[in-house]
Coordinates of C-alpha atoms in Angstrom, one line a residue:
M577 CA -13.8 27.3 7.0
I578 CA -9.9 27.4 7.7
T579 CA -8.0 24.5 6.4
R580 CA -4.0 23.9 7.1
K581 CA -1.9 21.7 8.6
I582 CA -2.1 21.6 12.3
K583 CA 0.1 23.4 14.6
N584 CA 1.8 22.3 17.9
G585 CA -0.9 21.8 20.3
E586 CA -3.3 20.5 18.5
L587 CA -2.4 17.0 17.8
R588 CA -4.2 15.8 20.9
R589 CA -7.6 17.1 19.3
A590 CA -7.0 15.6 16.2
F591 CA -6.3 12.1 17.9
E592 CA -9.4 12.9 20.2
I593 CA -12.0 13.4 17.1
A594 CA -10.4 10.2 15.1
N595 CA -11.3 8.2 18.3
I596 CA -14.6 9.9 18.5
S597 CA -15.2 9.5 14.9
F598 CA -14.4 5.9 14.8
E599 CA -15.8 5.0 18.2
L600 CA -12.2 2.9 18.8
E601 CA -9.2 3.8 20.6
I602 CA -7.4 4.6 17.6
H603 CA -5.1 6.9 19.2
N604 CA -3.6 6.6 22.8
L605 CA -4.5 9.6 24.6
D606 CA -2.8 8.7 28.0
I607 CA 0.4 10.4 27.1
E608 CA 1.1 13.8 28.8
D609 CA 1.3 16.9 26.7
P610 CA 2.8 18.0 24.7
I611 CA 1.8 14.5 22.6
E612 CA 3.7 15.4 19.5
E613 CA 7.1 16.0 21.4
Y614 CA 6.7 12.9 23.2
L615 CA 6.1 10.7 20.0
T616 CA 8.5 12.3 17.7
K617 CA 11.1 12.0 20.3
N618 CA 10.2 8.6 21.4
P619 CA 9.0 6.8 17.9
K620 CA 7.9 3.5 17.8
T621 CA 6.4 3.6 14.4
R622 CA 6.5 5.5 11.3
F623 CA 3.1 7.1 12.5
D624 CA 4.8 8.4 15.6
L625 CA 7.6 9.9 13.8
Y626 CA 5.2 11.8 11.1
C627 CA 2.4 12.5 13.7
M628 CA 2.3 16.2 12.8
E629 CA 1.2 15.5 9.1
H630 CA -2.1 16.2 9.7
W631 CA -4.3 18.4 7.7
A632 CA -7.5 19.7 9.6
S633 CA -10.4 22.1 9.0
F634 CA -11.8 24.4 11.6
L635 CA -14.5 27.0 11.9
D636 CA -13.8 30.7 11.3
D637 CA -12.2 31.1 14.5
D638 CA -9.4 28.9 13.4
S639 CA -9.5 26.9 16.5
T640 CA -12.6 24.9 16.7
M641 CA -11.4 21.7 14.7
L642 CA -14.2 20.1 12.9
G643 CA -12.1 17.2 11.2
S644 CA -8.7 16.2 9.9
I645 CA -6.6 13.7 8.0
M646 CA -3.3 12.0 8.6
V647 CA -0.5 11.6 5.9
T648 CA 2.1 9.4 6.6
P649 CA 5.0 9.7 3.8
Y650 CA 6.8 6.6 2.5
E651 CA 9.1 5.7 0.0
V652 CA 8.0 3.3 -2.5
Y653 CA 8.7 1.4 -5.8
F654 CA 7.6 3.1 -9.1
D655 CA 8.8 1.4 -12.4
G656 CA 12.6 1.0 -11.2
N657 CA 12.5 4.2 -9.4
I658 CA 12.2 5.0 -5.8
C659 CA 9.9 8.1 -5.1
S660 CA 7.6 9.5 -2.4
M661 CA 4.1 8.6 -1.6
G662 CA 1.6 9.8 1.2
G663 CA -0.6 7.5 2.7
V664 CA -3.9 9.0 3.7
G665 CA -5.6 7.4 7.0
A666 CA -7.7 8.4 10.3
V667 CA -9.9 10.3 7.9
S668 CA -12.1 11.8 10.4
T669 CA -14.9 14.5 11.2
L670 CA -16.8 15.0 14.6
P671 CA -20.3 13.8 14.2
Q672 CA -22.0 17.2 14.7
Y673 CA -20.1 18.6 11.8
R674 CA -20.6 16.3 9.2
G675 CA -21.8 17.2 5.8
M676 CA -20.0 20.7 6.0
G677 CA -17.3 19.7 3.7
A678 CA -14.2 19.5 6.1
V679 CA -12.9 16.3 4.8
G680 CA -13.3 17.3 1.4
S681 CA -11.6 20.8 2.4
C682 CA -8.8 18.8 4.2
M683 CA -7.9 16.4 0.8
N684 CA -8.0 19.3 -1.5
K685 CA -5.5 21.5 0.7
Y686 CA -3.4 18.3 1.4
L687 CA -3.3 17.2 -2.4
N688 CA -2.2 20.9 -3.5
D689 CA 0.3 21.0 -0.7
S690 CA 1.8 17.5 -1.5
Y691 CA 2.4 18.7 -5.2
K692 CA 4.0 21.9 -4.0
S693 CA 6.2 19.8 -1.8
G694 CA 7.4 17.1 -4.5
F695 CA 5.5 13.9 -3.7
I696 CA 4.5 11.7 -7.0
F697 CA 1.7 9.5 -5.4
S698 CA -0.9 9.2 -3.0
S699 CA -2.7 6.3 -1.7
L700 CA -5.5 5.6 1.0
F701 CA -7.9 2.6 2.2
P702 CA -11.4 4.0 1.4
F703 CA -14.8 3.6 3.1
S704 CA -16.2 4.9 -0.4
R705 CA -14.9 4.6 -3.6
C706 CA -17.4 7.1 -5.0
F707 CA -16.1 9.4 -2.3
Y708 CA -12.6 9.3 -3.1
Q709 CA -13.0 9.4 -6.9
K710 CA -14.1 13.0 -6.1
F711 CA -10.2 13.6 -5.4
G712 CA -8.8 11.9 -8.1
Y713 CA -8.2 8.4 -6.7
D714 CA -9.3 5.0 -8.2
I715 CA -8.6 1.4 -6.9
G716 CA -5.2 0.2 -7.1
S717 CA -3.6 -2.9 -6.4
N718 CA -5.5 -6.1 -5.5
I719 CA -4.3 -8.8 -3.0
I720 CA -5.1 -12.6 -2.9
V721 CA -6.1 -13.9 0.3
Y722 CA -5.5 -17.8 0.5
S723 CA -7.1 -20.4 2.9
I724 CA -5.2 -23.8 2.6
D725 CA -6.1 -26.8 4.8
L726 CA -3.1 -27.8 6.6
R727 CA -3.8 -31.4 5.5
S728 CA -3.5 -30.8 2.0
I729 CA 0.3 -29.7 2.0
K730 CA 2.1 -32.7 0.7
K731 CA 5.7 -34.0 -0.1
L732 CA 7.1 -30.3 0.2
K733 CA 10.1 -31.6 1.9
A734 CA 11.8 -28.4 2.3
K735 CA 15.6 -29.0 3.4
G736 CA 16.2 -25.8 5.3
T737 CA 16.0 -24.8 8.7
I738 CA 13.0 -22.9 11.0
E739 CA 13.9 -20.8 13.8
I740 CA 11.6 -18.4 16.2
L741 CA 12.4 -14.9 16.6
E742 CA 11.5 -12.9 19.5
N743 CA 12.0 -9.5 20.7
G744 CA 13.6 -8.1 17.7
K745 CA 16.0 -11.1 17.0
G746 CA 16.7 -11.4 13.1
L747 CA 15.6 -8.0 12.1
N748 CA 18.6 -8.0 9.1
D749 CA 17.2 -11.5 7.8
V750 CA 13.7 -10.1 7.9
K751 CA 14.6 -6.9 6.2
K752 CA 16.4 -9.1 3.3
V753 CA 13.2 -11.4 2.8
Y754 CA 10.9 -8.4 2.8
E755 CA 13.3 -6.7 0.3
D756 CA 13.4 -9.8 -1.9
F757 CA 9.5 -10.0 -1.9
S758 CA 8.6 -6.4 -2.5
L759 CA 11.3 -5.4 -5.1
G760 CA 9.9 -4.8 -8.3
Y761 CA 6.1 -4.3 -7.4
N762 CA 4.9 -0.8 -7.9
L763 CA 3.8 1.2 -4.9
S764 CA 5.2 -1.6 -2.4
S765 CA 7.6 0.5 0.2
F766 CA 11.2 0.9 0.7
R767 CA 10.9 0.2 4.4
K768 CA 13.3 1.4 7.2
D769 CA 13.8 -0.3 10.7
I770 CA 10.9 1.8 12.1
D771 CA 8.5 0.0 9.7
F772 CA 9.4 -3.5 11.5
N773 CA 8.1 -2.3 14.8
W774 CA 5.7 -5.5 14.5
L775 CA 9.0 -7.7 15.0
F776 CA 9.8 -6.0 18.3
D777 CA 6.3 -6.3 19.7
V778 CA 6.0 -9.8 19.7
N779 CA 6.3 -12.0 22.9
S780 CA 5.7 -15.2 21.9
A781 CA 5.6 -16.9 25.7
K782 CA 2.9 -14.3 26.6
Q783 CA 0.9 -13.6 23.5
K784 CA -0.8 -16.1 20.9
K785 CA 1.6 -14.5 18.1
Y786 CA 4.8 -16.1 16.5
V787 CA 7.2 -14.8 14.1
Y788 CA 9.2 -18.0 12.5
L789 CA 11.9 -17.6 9.9
Y790 CA 12.8 -20.0 7.2
K791 CA 16.6 -20.5 5.9
N792 CA 18.1 -22.5 3.3
I793 CA 20.9 -25.3 3.5
Y794 CA 23.4 -22.2 2.9
G795 CA 21.9 -20.3 6.1
E796 CA 20.5 -17.5 3.6
P797 CA 17.0 -16.0 5.0
K798 CA 14.3 -17.1 2.5
A799 CA 10.8 -16.4 3.9
V800 CA 9.3 -15.1 7.1
M801 CA 6.0 -15.2 8.6
L802 CA 4.1 -13.8 11.7
F803 CA 0.9 -15.4 12.7
E804 CA -1.6 -15.6 15.2
K805 CA -3.6 -18.3 16.7
K806 CA -7.3 -17.5 15.9
A807 CA -10.8 -19.5 17.1
S808 CA -13.0 -20.6 14.3
G809 CA -15.8 -22.4 16.0
S810 CA -14.5 -25.5 17.5
S811 CA -10.8 -25.4 15.7
F812 CA -8.0 -22.9 15.5
N813 CA -6.8 -21.4 12.3
M814 CA -2.9 -19.8 11.8
E815 CA -3.8 -16.1 10.3
C816 CA -0.9 -14.2 9.2
S817 CA -0.3 -10.4 9.0
H818 CA 3.0 -11.0 7.7
F819 CA 3.8 -13.3 5.2
Y820 CA 6.8 -12.7 2.6
F821 CA 9.0 -15.2 1.0
S822 CA 12.3 -14.6 -1.4
D823 CA 11.6 -17.3 -3.7
Q824 CA 9.9 -20.8 -4.3
E825 CA 11.9 -22.5 -1.7
G826 CA 11.0 -19.7 1.0
L827 CA 7.4 -20.3 0.1
L828 CA 7.6 -24.1 0.4
G829 CA 9.9 -23.9 3.5
L830 CA 6.9 -22.2 5.4
L831 CA 4.2 -24.4 4.1
D832 CA 6.0 -27.5 4.9
F833 CA 6.6 -26.0 8.6
C834 CA 2.8 -25.0 8.5
A835 CA 2.1 -28.4 7.8
S836 CA 3.4 -29.8 11.0
F837 CA 0.8 -28.0 12.9
S838 CA -2.0 -29.8 11.2
T839 CA -3.2 -31.9 14.4
Y840 CA -4.2 -28.7 16.3
Y841 CA -4.7 -26.3 13.4
S842 CA -7.5 -26.4 10.7
K843 CA -6.7 -23.7 8.2
L844 CA -3.6 -21.2 7.3
Y845 CA -4.7 -17.8 6.1
F846 CA -2.0 -15.6 4.3
K847 CA -1.9 -12.8 1.6
A848 CA 0.2 -12.8 -1.8
P849 CA 0.4 -10.2 -4.5
E850 CA -2.2 -10.9 -7.1
N851 CA 0.3 -12.1 -9.8
I852 CA 1.6 -15.1 -7.8
N853 CA -0.2 -18.3 -8.3
I854 CA 0.3 -20.2 -5.2
P855 CA -1.1 -23.2 -6.3
D856 CA 1.6 -23.6 -9.3
M857 CA 4.3 -23.4 -7.0
L858 CA 3.3 -26.5 -5.0
N859 CA 4.9 -29.5 -5.9
D860 CA 2.1 -31.6 -4.4
I861 CA -1.4 -30.8 -2.8
A862 CA -3.9 -33.1 -1.7
L863 CA -7.5 -32.9 -2.4
Y864 CA -8.6 -30.2 0.2
P865 CA -10.1 -27.1 -0.3
L866 CA -7.7 -24.3 -1.3
E867 CA -9.7 -21.0 -1.3
R868 CA -8.5 -17.7 -2.9
N869 CA -10.5 -14.6 -2.3
L870 CA -9.7 -11.3 -4.2
H871 CA -9.6 -8.5 -1.9
F872 CA -9.1 -4.8 -3.1
N873 CA -6.4 -3.1 -1.7
G874 CA -6.6 0.6 -1.6
M875 CA -6.9 3.3 -3.8
V876 CA -4.1 5.5 -5.8
R877 CA -3.3 8.8 -7.1
V878 CA -0.7 10.4 -9.0
I879 CA 0.4 13.6 -7.5
N880 CA 2.6 14.8 -10.3
V881 CA 1.8 13.8 -13.8
Q882 CA 4.8 15.3 -15.2
K883 CA 7.4 13.5 -13.2
V884 CA 5.7 10.2 -13.2
L885 CA 5.7 10.4 -17.2
E886 CA 9.3 11.2 -16.7
M887 CA 10.0 8.1 -14.6
A888 CA 7.8 5.8 -16.1
Q889 CA 9.2 2.5 -18.2
Y890 CA 7.8 2.5 -21.4
C891 CA 7.9 -0.6 -24.1
G892 CA 10.5 0.0 -26.7
T893 CA 10.7 3.1 -28.8
G894 CA 7.8 5.7 -29.6
S895 CA 5.7 8.7 -28.8
I896 CA 2.3 9.6 -27.4
I897 CA 0.4 12.6 -26.5
I898 CA -1.7 12.3 -23.4
K899 CA -4.4 14.4 -22.2
V900 CA -4.9 14.4 -18.2
N901 CA -8.0 16.1 -16.7
D902 CA -7.7 16.8 -12.9
D903 CA -9.9 19.2 -11.2
V904 CA -7.9 19.3 -7.9
I905 CA -4.4 19.6 -8.9
L906 CA -4.7 22.3 -11.8
E907 CA -0.9 21.8 -12.7
N908 CA -1.6 18.2 -13.9
N909 CA -4.6 19.7 -16.0
K910 CA -2.7 19.7 -19.4
I911 CA -1.5 17.9 -22.3
F912 CA 1.6 16.1 -22.4
N913 CA 3.9 15.2 -25.4
V914 CA 5.9 11.9 -24.4
T915 CA 8.9 11.0 -26.5
F916 CA 10.8 7.7 -25.2
K917 CA 13.6 5.7 -26.3
D918 CA 14.8 2.3 -25.2
K919 CA 12.0 2.2 -22.7
K920 CA 12.9 5.3 -21.4
A921 CA 11.5 9.1 -21.6
I922 CA 13.6 11.3 -23.4
S923 CA 11.3 14.1 -23.2
V924 CA 8.2 15.1 -21.6
L925 CA 6.7 18.5 -23.2
T926 CA 3.4 20.2 -22.4
G927 CA 1.5 22.3 -24.8
D928 CA -1.7 22.5 -27.3
Y929 CA -1.3 19.3 -28.6
E930 CA -3.5 17.2 -30.7
W931 CA -3.9 14.3 -28.2
D932 CA -3.8 10.4 -28.8
I933 CA -5.6 9.7 -25.6
E934 CA -7.4 11.7 -23.1
L935 CA -8.5 10.2 -19.5
S936 CA -9.0 11.5 -16.1
I937 CA -6.6 11.6 -13.5
N938 CA -8.2 8.6 -11.7
D939 CA -7.7 6.3 -15.2
F940 CA -4.5 7.8 -15.7
S941 CA -3.1 7.1 -12.1
R942 CA -3.8 3.5 -12.1
F943 CA -3.1 2.5 -15.8
I944 CA 0.2 4.1 -15.4
L945 CA 0.9 2.0 -12.4
G946 CA -0.1 -1.2 -14.4
T947 CA -3.5 -1.7 -12.9
H948 CA -5.0 -3.0 -16.4
H949 CA -4.4 -4.6 -19.3
I950 CA -4.4 -2.6 -22.6
N951 CA -7.4 -4.8 -23.8
D952 CA -9.4 -3.3 -20.4
I953 CA -8.7 -0.1 -21.2
L954 CA -9.8 0.0 -25.0
F955 CA -13.3 -0.8 -23.9
M956 CA -13.9 1.9 -21.2
D957 CA -16.1 4.4 -21.9
S958 CA -14.2 7.1 -19.4
V959 CA -11.2 7.1 -21.8
N960 CA -11.4 8.6 -25.4
I961 CA -8.7 7.2 -27.8
R962 CA -7.6 8.4 -31.1
C963 CA -4.5 6.3 -31.5
D964 CA -3.9 2.7 -32.4
F965 CA -3.8 -0.4 -30.1
E966 CA 0.4 -0.4 -30.6
K967 CA 0.9 3.0 -29.4
L968 CA -1.2 2.9 -26.4
S969 CA 0.6 -0.5 -25.3
Q970 CA 3.9 1.0 -25.2
V971 CA 2.5 3.0 -22.2
F972 CA -0.3 1.2 -20.4
Y973 CA 0.2 -1.8 -19.6
K974 CA -0.3 -4.6 -17.0
K975 CA 2.6 -4.3 -14.1
P976 CA 3.0 -6.2 -10.7
I977 CA 1.7 -3.9 -8.3
L978 CA 1.3 -4.1 -4.6
I979 CA 0.6 -1.8 -1.8
T980 CA 2.2 -3.2 1.3
E981 CA 1.6 -0.9 4.2
I982 CA -1.8 0.0 5.6
F983 CA -2.5 3.2 7.0

């Protein structure tokens, strides 16, 4: 088996394999060849722009493609830094070649190539947690899906204004709201104009899709939502694919507006970060059901442990020695001696040290991103600990984390 990045002329086959594998039209195959040239010259989405970021496995003839993965690069936040992350998607193998290790070979090649090219993180949305744990990934951010009965929203009295956005109108306002919303969350993406393509695709007069922007009394953008009208039995719901707010006023402004639809919509569905408690932000809410459902929001992996430890934010001043076990990217398979002062690393050395904590790359990845409280870590059988609670809590602690993209 030969595994490598695809070459010009091979993208169409990778697209065909994804469509066959998922039994869906994931990719548009009506574009004339050369398909990669068309997409990169006329990109509508980030996926078009980076369409050649595919790793594929071939039979030994180096032409019969068995399967492939697509990786979309993003810039994301991590502990106050902006760094690179690859979003893995379109993981697919032709049915007749499944079980031969084509995807596993692609993942191993991609991860090692990413280390060499300077990437810091990788993320994906799995069909199986166990499968991707073999490559160093583990559960990353969670997200809360809210369902609010529109009759329950009372006495919000937002004083700002609402306007409908059509055909790309209000791009800068939407970008500002998204930036306010996402800043400070680990792994949220630093979006560029192309990441707001959904704003340009909405034609409210023809589709059942609507984008609304809330501004405060000073004309400052504070919240934005994109919702679709979805039938549920004999009633209809407002289902949001984008729902961002800069502050409490922005949230209340959107909810107050949504309440005006209560005569012909039943419920509002939207997603919010795990650390935001929406009911606590409401001035008043009537006794109708409000549901919160926890959804797993992807798996994460550190690509370069050294760089992550250099960028991480610590609590106070101190030191710790961490042994990381990584069977895929061997450069990470080391003992790291970290010294930090005033929350920042001042040195990250490698060597044969007596370690304070030993853990897999899977656990290291999610703990350093802030997915767990220290109390949770202390009781995990997969982690070996030789130091005290205080030392660990300076390095591994709960942080806001939110993967904002789907790939």
